[in-house]
XYZ file of C-alpha atoms in Angstrom:
642
model
C 146.151 275.088 -38.404
C 142.414 274.231 -37.576
C 141.616 278.209 -37.276
C 137.765 276.825 -35.995
C 139.302 275.044 -33.508
C 141.182 277.865 -32.150
C 138.197 280.386 -32.075
C 136.527 278.645 -29.546
C 138.960 278.764 -26.709
C 139.145 282.260 -27.366
C 137.873 284.826 -25.025
C 134.126 286.795 -25.548
C 134.360 289.867 -27.590
C 132.013 292.603 -26.418
C 130.390 293.856 -29.833
C 127.792 296.697 -29.566
C 124.104 295.154 -29.339
C 123.350 295.410 -33.403
C 126.027 294.004 -34.011
C 124.425 290.539 -34.587
C 120.819 291.443 -33.157
C 117.833 293.766 -32.665
C 116.866 294.489 -29.427
C 113.163 293.584 -28.553
C 111.969 294.995 -25.094
C 109.162 292.024 -23.217
C 106.572 293.893 -21.761
C 103.899 291.616 -21.850
C 102.910 287.955 -20.826
C 103.158 285.163 -23.189
C 99.521 283.606 -23.651
C 100.238 281.586 -26.822
C 103.131 279.690 -28.870
C 105.696 281.948 -28.905
C 109.324 281.848 -30.770
C 112.040 283.408 -30.233
C 114.717 283.965 -32.567
C 118.310 284.327 -32.905
C 118.664 287.684 -34.670
C 116.678 289.386 -31.888
C 117.960 290.041 -28.751
C 115.370 289.738 -25.801
C 115.131 292.670 -23.075
C 113.322 291.482 -19.707
C 113.202 293.979 -16.994
C 110.424 292.180 -15.339
C 108.697 289.580 -14.493
C 106.995 288.229 -17.640
C 105.226 285.171 -16.719
C 104.436 282.072 -19.760
C 100.730 280.765 -19.073
C 97.593 279.986 -19.834
C 99.061 276.819 -21.621
C 101.376 278.648 -23.970
C 104.803 277.622 -25.479
C 107.922 279.740 -25.922
C 110.553 278.270 -27.628
C 114.470 279.606 -27.724
C 116.019 279.247 -31.278
C 119.938 278.087 -30.622
C 121.909 280.982 -30.080
C 119.531 283.900 -28.466
C 120.433 285.776 -25.870
C 118.148 287.112 -23.513
C 119.491 289.888 -21.155
C 117.832 291.309 -17.839
C 117.693 294.007 -16.001
C 115.633 296.669 -13.637
C 112.624 298.697 -14.129
C 114.415 302.628 -13.360
C 111.938 305.128 -12.155
C 113.112 308.627 -12.902
C 116.699 309.741 -13.294
C 117.832 305.951 -13.355
C 117.079 305.124 -9.921
C 115.566 301.723 -9.202
C 112.362 300.991 -7.975
C 113.553 298.413 -5.232
C 109.411 298.871 -4.061
C 107.834 295.522 -5.582
C 108.487 292.220 -6.630
C 108.083 293.693 -10.856
C 111.144 296.176 -10.618
C 113.338 292.909 -12.143
C 113.978 291.140 -15.133
C 112.517 286.908 -14.672
C 110.815 284.124 -16.761
C 108.459 282.500 -15.070
C 106.835 279.495 -16.774
C 103.347 278.968 -14.596
C 101.845 275.554 -14.183
C 100.620 274.218 -17.697
C 103.258 275.991 -20.156
C 105.936 275.190 -20.968
C 109.783 276.269 -22.351
C 111.548 274.990 -24.842
C 115.007 276.860 -25.270
C 117.157 273.990 -26.432
C 120.704 274.792 -27.501
C 123.186 273.070 -29.637
C 126.920 272.870 -27.741
C 128.042 275.356 -30.569
C 124.808 277.710 -29.618
C 124.171 278.186 -26.734
C 121.104 279.969 -24.927
C 122.427 282.567 -22.766
C 120.448 284.654 -19.910
C 122.254 287.209 -18.291
C 122.550 290.767 -17.110
C 122.325 293.908 -19.784
C 125.684 294.774 -17.648
C 127.498 291.980 -19.317
C 126.667 293.299 -23.205
C 127.092 296.869 -22.098
C 129.165 297.252 -19.063
C 128.934 298.190 -15.924
C 127.299 301.838 -15.256
C 127.696 301.848 -18.999
C 131.006 301.921 -18.892
C 131.776 298.795 -22.150
C 135.140 298.229 -21.209
C 134.001 297.083 -17.652
C 132.388 293.948 -16.946
C 130.906 292.245 -14.267
C 133.583 290.087 -12.265
C 131.751 286.607 -10.484
C 135.604 287.556 -8.497
C 133.944 290.622 -7.339
C 130.903 288.942 -6.160
C 129.270 291.026 -9.266
C 124.986 290.063 -10.134
C 121.685 290.627 -8.707
C 121.197 291.931 -12.272
C 118.408 290.647 -13.192
C 115.788 287.894 -11.671
C 116.733 284.712 -12.797
C 114.189 281.385 -14.375
C 111.232 280.130 -12.603
C 109.978 276.832 -13.731
C 106.634 275.767 -11.966
C 104.563 272.525 -12.656
C 102.061 269.794 -11.197
C 103.999 267.223 -10.375
C 103.883 266.469 -5.930
C 105.477 268.609 -3.618
C 105.772 268.646 0.404
C 104.058 271.505 1.937
C 102.040 270.675 4.584
C 99.452 273.506 6.643
C 97.924 272.214 9.812
C 98.994 268.895 9.325
C 97.553 267.849 6.228
C 100.054 268.073 3.187
C 98.386 271.281 0.590
C 99.824 269.782 -2.336
C 100.536 272.982 -3.323
C 101.920 276.254 -2.698
C 103.537 279.293 -3.962
C 106.930 279.927 -5.273
C 109.223 282.482 -3.066
C 110.371 285.375 -4.436
C 106.873 287.081 -5.271
C 104.502 288.321 -2.797
C 102.208 285.545 -1.322
C 98.897 285.693 -3.322
C 99.795 288.547 -5.965
C 98.695 285.369 -8.627
C 97.578 282.074 -9.047
C 100.315 281.992 -11.641
C 102.664 281.360 -9.005
C 101.243 278.277 -7.498
C 102.500 274.912 -8.403
C 102.346 271.861 -7.060
C 99.941 268.715 -7.887
C 99.668 265.125 -9.133
C 101.345 264.665 -12.188
C 104.730 262.909 -11.428
C 105.144 263.078 -14.915
C 104.101 267.034 -15.864
C 105.634 268.331 -18.734
C 106.860 271.946 -18.141
C 109.505 271.417 -21.352
C 112.755 272.070 -22.116
C 116.386 273.536 -21.386
C 119.881 272.370 -22.906
C 122.765 274.222 -23.181
C 121.307 277.355 -22.353
C 123.833 279.575 -19.694
C 122.459 281.490 -16.804
C 124.394 284.193 -15.739
C 124.611 287.789 -13.242
C 120.818 286.964 -11.590
C 119.522 286.991 -8.152
C 116.651 288.844 -6.800
C 116.726 288.928 -2.871
C 113.049 290.165 -2.556
C 112.841 289.899 0.670
C 115.475 288.310 2.632
C 114.042 287.838 6.469
C 112.075 285.423 5.326
C 114.635 284.348 2.977
C 112.069 285.234 -0.379
C 114.736 285.097 -3.490
C 114.865 284.776 -6.931
C 117.289 282.093 -7.978
C 119.464 281.731 -11.322
C 116.894 278.774 -12.098
C 113.453 277.670 -9.592
C 111.751 274.427 -10.695
C 109.156 274.287 -7.820
C 106.508 271.237 -8.909
C 108.257 270.434 -11.819
C 107.634 266.802 -13.553
C 109.403 263.815 -14.743
C 108.350 264.649 -18.573
C 110.871 268.276 -18.306
C 114.295 268.140 -19.472
C 117.238 269.531 -18.124
C 120.159 268.965 -18.963
C 124.107 270.469 -20.196
C 122.578 273.665 -17.897
C 125.150 276.302 -16.349
C 124.920 279.460 -13.376
C 127.725 281.868 -12.794
C 127.931 284.194 -10.293
C 124.092 284.735 -9.030
C 123.261 286.623 -5.421
C 121.199 283.780 -4.217
C 121.583 279.887 -5.008
C 122.509 278.621 -8.547
C 119.506 275.662 -8.444
C 116.991 275.937 -6.368
C 114.641 272.887 -6.989
C 110.997 272.531 -4.503
C 109.744 268.876 -4.457
C 108.966 267.721 -7.664
C 110.256 264.604 -9.619
C 112.286 266.250 -12.212
C 115.506 264.781 -12.981
C 118.360 266.456 -14.544
C 122.082 266.181 -15.774
C 125.035 267.819 -16.357
C 124.635 270.867 -14.114
C 127.288 273.632 -13.336
C 126.660 276.151 -10.644
C 130.285 278.353 -10.318
C 130.627 281.529 -8.016
C 127.411 281.940 -6.175
C 126.804 283.902 -3.116
C 125.032 281.108 -1.216
C 124.423 277.327 -1.622
C 125.535 275.864 -5.604
C 122.228 273.503 -5.295
C 119.172 274.478 -2.978
C 116.979 270.900 -2.533
C 113.097 271.495 -0.525
C 109.899 269.978 -0.233
C 110.798 266.966 -1.025
C 112.090 266.522 -4.123
C 112.052 263.535 -5.278
C 114.112 263.894 -8.516
C 117.438 261.596 -10.167
C 120.124 263.544 -11.247
C 123.718 262.528 -12.619
C 126.958 265.041 -13.326
C 126.800 267.985 -11.049
C 129.443 270.024 -10.965
C 129.843 273.456 -8.988
C 132.572 275.714 -7.551
C 132.435 278.899 -5.096
C 134.511 282.388 -4.984
C 137.436 282.063 -2.588
C 136.104 285.107 -0.521
C 134.207 283.973 2.272
C 131.993 286.340 2.143
C 130.252 286.073 -1.786
C 129.936 282.133 -1.343
C 128.237 279.392 1.416
C 127.916 275.791 0.579
C 127.942 273.780 -1.361
C 124.313 272.022 -0.841
C 121.524 273.076 1.527
C 119.332 269.664 1.170
C 116.587 270.275 3.000
C 113.352 268.107 3.356
C 109.288 268.477 4.342
C 108.192 272.483 4.481
C 105.596 274.241 6.492
C 103.714 273.086 9.662
C 104.653 269.300 9.577
C 108.735 268.783 8.286
C 108.332 264.990 8.467
C 105.998 264.085 6.337
C 105.761 262.306 2.739
C 106.861 263.154 0.174
C 110.068 262.664 1.620
C 113.112 264.375 -0.194
C 114.219 261.041 -1.699
C 116.694 262.734 -4.200
C 119.757 260.349 -5.147
C 122.648 262.436 -6.763
C 124.962 260.387 -8.922
C 128.634 261.799 -9.704
C 128.938 265.287 -8.522
C 132.256 267.615 -8.082
C 131.958 270.164 -5.924
C 134.322 272.593 -4.747
C 134.139 275.081 -1.512
C 136.021 278.332 -1.225
C 139.293 276.642 -0.721
C 141.188 276.110 2.253
C 142.716 279.727 2.950
C 138.870 281.303 3.143
C 139.238 283.697 6.333
C 136.743 281.138 8.856
C 133.716 281.046 7.166
C 133.520 277.708 7.909
C 131.482 277.289 5.092
C 130.571 273.011 4.932
C 130.298 270.762 1.480
C 126.369 269.842 3.137
C 123.570 271.139 5.435
C 121.204 268.955 6.205
C 117.296 269.815 7.619
C 113.562 269.134 7.624
C 114.569 265.270 7.908
C 116.389 265.274 5.048
C 116.310 261.499 3.635
C 118.204 261.841 0.159
C 121.320 260.548 -1.273
C 124.532 261.506 -2.659
C 127.264 258.563 -4.542
C 130.031 258.562 -6.472
C 131.131 261.502 -5.994
C 133.839 264.397 -4.948
C 133.661 266.676 -2.557
C 136.818 268.679 -2.044
C 138.496 272.348 -0.620
C 135.878 273.886 2.182
C 136.468 275.631 4.941
C 133.656 274.168 7.024
C 133.389 270.910 7.755
C 132.293 267.960 5.231
C 128.416 267.599 6.872
C 126.478 269.058 8.727
C 122.527 269.719 10.390
C 119.947 271.114 11.748
C 120.108 270.791 15.445
C 116.476 269.952 15.870
C 115.522 268.065 12.386
C 118.792 267.580 10.108
C 118.037 264.723 9.185
C 115.425 261.383 8.336
C 115.867 258.524 10.407
C 113.824 256.864 13.557
C 110.556 255.522 14.362
C 108.133 257.155 12.135
C 110.766 259.616 10.370
C 112.512 259.295 6.384
C 114.970 257.214 6.122
C 118.648 257.837 7.190
C 120.357 259.948 4.053
C 122.591 258.001 2.465
C 126.696 258.957 1.363
C 127.815 255.811 -0.228
C 131.517 255.763 -2.429
C 132.074 259.887 -2.420
C 135.497 260.921 -2.189
C 135.640 263.301 0.724
C 138.841 266.171 -0.067
C 139.971 268.756 2.651
C 137.765 270.740 4.683
C 139.229 273.220 7.018
C 135.965 271.978 9.661
C 136.702 268.579 9.843
C 134.877 265.744 9.227
C 130.845 266.807 11.106
C 128.749 264.418 10.658
C 130.842 262.046 7.848
C 132.671 261.264 11.129
C 129.882 259.733 13.029
C 128.226 257.988 9.939
C 125.974 254.830 10.842
C 125.300 256.058 13.844
C 122.175 257.049 15.055
C 121.242 261.141 13.963
C 124.069 260.670 11.244
C 123.671 259.736 7.703
C 124.435 256.387 6.554
C 126.523 254.845 3.717
C 129.784 252.921 3.082
C 132.362 253.324 0.975
C 133.409 256.525 1.486
C 137.078 257.893 2.020
C 138.159 259.700 4.558
C 138.665 263.204 4.800
C 142.051 264.853 3.312
C 142.033 262.463 0.304
C 143.634 264.011 -2.605
C 141.923 263.836 -5.359
C 144.387 264.341 -7.742
C 142.257 266.296 -10.061
C 144.040 268.986 -13.188
C 143.804 271.698 -10.883
C 141.209 274.299 -8.683
C 141.558 278.432 -10.525
C 139.005 280.563 -9.366
C 140.383 282.780 -12.053
C 140.867 283.314 -15.663
C 143.307 281.776 -16.199
C 142.801 278.520 -17.669
C 143.863 277.271 -14.629
C 140.709 275.215 -13.479
C 140.632 271.177 -14.146
C 138.318 269.141 -12.589
C 139.359 265.805 -14.703
C 140.750 263.088 -12.495
C 144.492 263.377 -13.488
C 145.865 259.200 -14.319
C 146.657 258.642 -10.832
C 143.874 260.412 -9.659
C 141.481 257.866 -6.659
C 138.293 259.069 -8.238
C 138.812 256.133 -11.344
C 137.879 252.763 -10.861
C 141.413 251.633 -12.487
C 143.170 252.619 -9.325
C 141.198 251.370 -7.171
C 137.437 253.548 -6.863
C 134.449 251.693 -5.730
C 130.834 252.723 -7.375
C 127.301 252.009 -6.612
C 124.964 250.919 -8.360
C 122.345 252.915 -9.840
C 118.712 253.037 -8.854
C 116.678 249.775 -9.983
C 113.494 252.472 -9.544
C 115.633 255.356 -11.974
C 113.693 255.843 -16.216
C 115.778 253.599 -18.257
C 119.314 254.927 -20.111
C 118.720 257.513 -17.690
C 121.978 256.976 -15.815
C 125.251 257.085 -17.928
C 127.936 253.958 -16.868
C 131.091 255.434 -16.334
C 134.686 254.264 -14.758
C 135.164 257.305 -11.826
C 133.597 259.052 -9.162
C 133.127 262.769 -9.599
C 131.655 264.568 -12.373
C 134.591 264.269 -15.355
C 135.813 261.556 -16.931
C 138.575 261.936 -19.702
C 136.437 265.020 -21.073
C 134.846 268.031 -19.346
C 131.177 268.502 -20.621
C 131.547 272.048 -20.564
C 134.072 272.431 -23.373
C 133.643 275.163 -25.692
C 130.018 276.461 -24.880
C 130.061 277.521 -21.461
C 131.391 280.904 -19.784
C 133.209 279.247 -17.969
C 135.217 277.845 -20.949
C 134.640 280.708 -23.194
C 135.925 283.344 -20.892
C 139.200 280.991 -20.028
C 138.792 279.147 -16.916
C 138.423 276.267 -17.833
C 141.813 273.624 -19.133
C 140.271 272.310 -22.289
C 139.712 269.072 -22.469
C 141.636 269.029 -26.057
C 143.345 271.876 -27.851
C 145.581 274.461 -26.569
C 145.325 277.563 -24.795
C 148.688 279.957 -24.424
C 148.827 281.713 -20.587
C 152.283 283.216 -21.770
C 153.143 285.083 -25.272
C 156.252 285.745 -26.237
C 157.261 290.260 -25.840
C 158.873 292.208 -28.180
C 162.567 293.242 -27.132
C 165.024 295.535 -28.647
C 168.493 293.700 -28.029
C 172.275 295.278 -28.099
C 174.053 294.012 -31.715
C 176.402 290.672 -30.489
C 173.603 290.722 -27.519
C 171.245 287.922 -26.306
C 167.664 287.189 -25.226
C 165.135 284.346 -24.081
C 161.730 284.409 -26.078
C 159.705 282.865 -23.716
C 155.705 281.474 -24.259
C 153.915 278.928 -22.142
C 150.786 276.900 -23.101
C 148.518 274.402 -21.626
C 146.093 271.578 -23.070
C 145.428 268.028 -23.070
C 147.812 266.516 -23.866
C 150.914 268.689 -22.908
C 151.271 270.654 -26.285
C 154.604 270.583 -28.741
C 156.758 273.715 -29.395
C 157.517 275.230 -32.642
C 159.063 278.959 -33.141
C 159.029 280.891 -36.971
C 160.844 283.546 -37.767
C 159.177 285.105 -40.276
C 156.770 282.657 -40.976
C 159.513 280.293 -41.450
C 160.341 277.717 -38.957
C 163.426 277.885 -36.811
C 165.101 274.792 -36.834
C 165.442 272.671 -33.758
C 163.778 275.207 -31.699
C 160.964 272.839 -30.159
C 160.583 273.682 -26.458
C 158.834 276.770 -24.471
C 162.182 279.044 -24.907
C 163.882 280.117 -27.966
C 167.226 281.594 -27.026
C 168.785 284.008 -29.425
C 172.554 284.750 -29.191
C 174.946 286.577 -30.678
C 172.172 289.115 -32.192
C 173.131 290.336 -36.050
C 170.694 292.630 -38.200
C 170.087 288.919 -40.053
C 168.427 287.381 -36.298
C 166.065 290.220 -36.250
C 162.617 289.296 -37.359
C 158.856 289.108 -36.361
C 158.586 285.597 -34.352
C 155.646 283.575 -32.575
C 155.458 279.895 -31.689
C 152.889 277.206 -32.324
C 151.452 275.275 -29.582
C 149.982 272.079 -30.779
C 147.845 269.690 -28.022
C 145.837 266.612 -29.710
C 145.688 268.158 -33.435
C 144.699 271.107 -33.185
C 147.426 274.274 -33.589
C 147.388 277.633 -31.525
C 149.200 280.593 -32.832
C 151.308 282.842 -30.285
C 151.376 286.583 -30.273
C 154.159 287.761 -32.361
C 157.098 288.841 -30.988
C 158.692 291.738 -32.722
C 162.732 291.331 -32.107
C 164.552 293.848 -33.496
C 168.606 295.817 -33.035
C 167.914 299.042 -31.564
C 167.190 302.188 -34.346
C 165.505 305.563 -34.571
C 162.823 305.603 -33.543
C 161.347 309.675 -34.837
C 158.988 308.729 -37.840
C 162.060 310.843 -40.153
C 159.624 312.488 -42.282
C 161.685 314.956 -45.306
C 161.421 318.576 -43.972
C 160.772 321.349 -45.825
C 162.810 324.473 -44.930
C 162.559 328.362 -45.368
C 165.568 330.173 -45.226
C 166.583 332.512 -42.071
C 163.143 330.978 -40.313
C 164.018 328.824 -37.129
C 164.157 325.439 -36.941
C 163.713 322.633 -34.189
C 162.994 318.938 -34.347
C 163.530 316.233 -30.794
C 165.037 312.798 -33.146
C 163.795 309.777 -30.103
C 165.310 306.209 -30.225
C 164.306 303.150 -28.445
C 166.380 302.665 -26.220
C 168.380 305.111 -24.248
C 170.825 307.324 -25.953
C 173.557 309.708 -24.194
C 174.626 310.975 -27.627
C 173.373 312.187 -31.149
C 175.102 313.708 -34.104
C 174.287 314.463 -37.580
C 176.495 314.712 -40.920
C 174.925 316.355 -44.237
C 172.742 319.034 -42.350
C 172.222 321.905 -44.108
C 174.207 324.888 -43.021
C 172.565 326.978 -39.777
C 171.334 323.694 -38.015
C 172.780 322.098 -35.820
C 171.835 318.642 -33.002
C 173.138 318.174 -29.297
C 173.304 315.324 -27.635
C 169.920 314.628 -26.623
C 169.178 314.259 -30.248
C 167.551 317.604 -30.639
C 167.845 319.485 -34.131
C 167.764 323.358 -33.779
C 168.870 327.096 -36.041
C 167.525 328.765 -39.555
C 168.796 326.896 -42.890
C 171.545 329.322 -44.566
C 171.690 327.872 -47.776
C 169.154 327.058 -50.352
C 169.092 322.653 -52.128
C 168.433 319.140 -51.210
C 170.510 317.837 -47.688
C 170.595 314.148 -46.939
C 171.234 313.965 -43.416
C 172.575 310.926 -41.572
C 172.175 310.885 -38.218
C 173.786 308.585 -35.373
C 172.578 307.614 -32.276
C 174.385 306.422 -29.223
C 174.511 305.010 -25.698
C 177.973 304.898 -24.583
C 178.788 303.278 -21.052
C 181.846 305.314 -20.649
C 184.242 304.809 -24.144
C 182.048 301.728 -24.389
C 179.287 302.061 -27.179
C 176.475 299.859 -25.612
C 174.279 300.584 -28.754
C 174.262 302.590 -32.121
C 171.874 302.896 -34.571
C 171.711 305.604 -37.946
C 168.684 306.713 -40.108
C 169.080 309.310 -42.899
C 166.690 312.606 -43.246
C 165.858 314.697 -46.303
C 165.903 318.541 -45.950
C 164.339 320.650 -48.782
C 165.645 324.642 -47.890
C 163.904 326.909 -49.863
């Protein structure tokens, strides 16, 4: 068995804080080059700024825990912006958080490690909307933005989530399109989100990027259960690849202030509970006093898979996309599916570009549109005034034929296309060409629509993978294990196991470590049960040359389960004991008890020993139905009478 491959699919195990790393509280801003290492766990309980041109380097495998600043009696002070742990990379500073598939970097809430309300056995649950335990990651750069004041682009703004004017460290924007704020790779961001001012929509998202330039690398980043948006980008030219947003309570991807980046392989899925989910994207154009000014929001997204909150969600009307403020971006070669609202909606006043003196109309081309309880929306009027343009789109209601949609940790989430999926070029899917002004070699040529082909880039390293949400691309996971049982003599039992994997797993059953000939399905029938049939059973499932062993099921004949230890008795001392069996016995008998002791039909032994000596008692437990014996078991017990 390939043990390493097996271990990568085991659920995360909660360990004490001291098990692998020492806690280190981060209480001061970072103003010089600093390295965080995997042998420490870093605790953020307020906003920590990396500034003055400093670089924060985070070693692969490092865990950063966020929390709040607690006052007397543990009461959290919600009176200011500095009470929720956040990491802010100011203009001119850098973050180099480069993990690996084997050692991702994890930003999460203290509650994921220590449990909710101090109970280690109760962990945050995305399905319950758990989040908001800390802030998030904010990266600010010097790339251009669209923020107009009195008709003129100020090209600078203060990032939301903090009091305006509180510090210059929250400002972003500038004229350096190639600005470099560092790198994020193989980073998982979980259970964050801080609403600073709900009335003005000022929140800290899981990952916020303001004016971030194209010199910054953002790849293989995952967001889990954030109370606000998963990823929000304000202007800038940063490009991203392989970003996943799951179970957030606001938009999965929020774009604003003239963002102009290129992006490929975005994935999102929302909770089925409509009150803790929203749209696949809120895609805005400009900001400030003039919404239609330059730079336009000309984002180009290719190969996205966006899954909504499901058709059965109660009338929440969460659309696939909400367009606003003269949005003029593009979406190509993507799958949008399973939303309770319409496919595309817009703000009534200034939803999209198009028309004289405005930004161009957005483009949605060569996309597959699945189920939308709210209908097509603007997709129904494509290429007409007030609607996006585009070609090659499917009608709504197309079955994308992906492996499966599940929002529970049951290995049922499989966003990969099946062999007969219309997402595949081999089955007739058409694809848009990549833009000629994209960075050289940025886009990867694939033969499918959507974020996934034959491999799942979240497999192995992500929260979704480690916590059992994903069906692994390779390997196998048991969703049902065989159960231990007691079987009547000459009786019958069927052991059942079920594993999932790609390709479908094969099975081999074992008894006491020896393969059972011909037992090669997910079920094993044991008939005419005898002592020779009893033993420890398990099954090995194999998929993609990876073998995984199921739980062990002990299958036995009925027996007396009391621990029949030798008993030492004294003459004329009253004795009492109740014998039990692992089946419902309705009669007990015994031979060889010391004189003076007796056993009744319920298995109770009582009396006073009257004669010294060593006695071996044979105890018989029987289950009868009228005169027919159903179960019968024997055990021996030694009594020493002194």
